[in-house]
XYZ file of C-alpha atoms in Angstrom:
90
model
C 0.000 0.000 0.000
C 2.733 2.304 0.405
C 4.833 1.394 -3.064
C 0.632 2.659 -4.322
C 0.807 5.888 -2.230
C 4.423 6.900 -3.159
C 4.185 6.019 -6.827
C 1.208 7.601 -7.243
C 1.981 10.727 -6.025
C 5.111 10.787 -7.733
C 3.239 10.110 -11.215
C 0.913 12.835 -10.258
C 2.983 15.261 -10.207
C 5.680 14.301 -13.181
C 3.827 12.784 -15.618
C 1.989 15.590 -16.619
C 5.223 17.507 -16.535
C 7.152 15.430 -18.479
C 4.066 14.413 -21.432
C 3.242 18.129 -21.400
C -0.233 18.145 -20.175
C -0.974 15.212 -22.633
C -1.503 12.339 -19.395
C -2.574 12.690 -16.329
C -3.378 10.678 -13.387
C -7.051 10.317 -12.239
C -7.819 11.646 -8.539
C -7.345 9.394 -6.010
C -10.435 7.873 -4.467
C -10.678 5.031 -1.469
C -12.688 3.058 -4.051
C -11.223 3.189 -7.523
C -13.589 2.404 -9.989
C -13.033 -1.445 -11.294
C -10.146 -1.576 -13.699
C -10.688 -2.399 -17.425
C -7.699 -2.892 -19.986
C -6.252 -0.753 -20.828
C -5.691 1.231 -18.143
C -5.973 4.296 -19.262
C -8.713 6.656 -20.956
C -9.179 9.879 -23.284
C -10.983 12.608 -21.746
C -13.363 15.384 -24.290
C -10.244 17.139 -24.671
C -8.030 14.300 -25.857
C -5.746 13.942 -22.800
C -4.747 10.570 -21.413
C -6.268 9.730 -17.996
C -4.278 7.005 -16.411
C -6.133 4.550 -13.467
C -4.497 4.909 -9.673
C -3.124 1.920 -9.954
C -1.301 1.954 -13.764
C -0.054 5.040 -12.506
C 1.053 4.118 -8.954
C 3.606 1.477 -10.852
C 4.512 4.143 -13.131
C 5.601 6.352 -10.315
C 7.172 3.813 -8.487
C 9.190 2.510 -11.735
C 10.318 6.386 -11.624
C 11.584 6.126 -8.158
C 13.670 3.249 -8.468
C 15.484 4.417 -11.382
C 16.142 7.453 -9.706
C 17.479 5.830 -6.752
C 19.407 3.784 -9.615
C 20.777 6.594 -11.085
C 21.640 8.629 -7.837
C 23.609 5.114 -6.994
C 25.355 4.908 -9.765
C 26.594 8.679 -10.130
C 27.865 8.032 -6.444
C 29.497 4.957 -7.049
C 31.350 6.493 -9.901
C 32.389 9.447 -8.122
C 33.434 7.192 -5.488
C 35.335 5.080 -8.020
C 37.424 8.240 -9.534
C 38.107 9.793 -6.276
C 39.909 6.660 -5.399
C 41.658 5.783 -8.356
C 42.802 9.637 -8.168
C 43.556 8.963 -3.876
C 45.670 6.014 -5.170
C 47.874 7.606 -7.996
C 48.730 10.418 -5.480
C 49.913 7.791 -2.741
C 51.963 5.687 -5.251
């Protein structure tokens, strides 16, 4: 229930940023309407509207490659500040 919570409010607020208005994620609700495939809809205007729970594993697929990128530009700074540590030593 918490993965839901976080990824959806992370797909909330970036997907619309990063489509350019095009998706957005329905408002949350304690009962979601049942979900149908796809999991998404068009509204009058044209817009995607994606279901809590599409977008809730959206979001969450955002934060873990985040937190796989933030790992790996640390472990790579890491990296070259020893290699650099070690040539000064030797």
């Amino acid at each position: 229930m918490l993965v839901e919570l976080i990824g959806y409010g992370v797909a909330r607020i970036v997907l619309p940023f990063l489509s350019l208005g095009r998706v957005y994620v329905e408002a949350f609700s304690a009962t979601p309407e049942p979900l149908r495939w796809p999991d998404y809809r068009r509204d009058a205007t044209g817009r995607i509207e994606l279901r809590q729970a599409a977008a809730a594993w959206i979001g969450f697929g955002m934060c873990l490659l985040m937190l796989l990128a933030i790992i790996a530009m640390f472990h790579g700074t890491l990296f070259w500040a020893r290699l650099e540590y070690r040539q000064m030593v030797a």
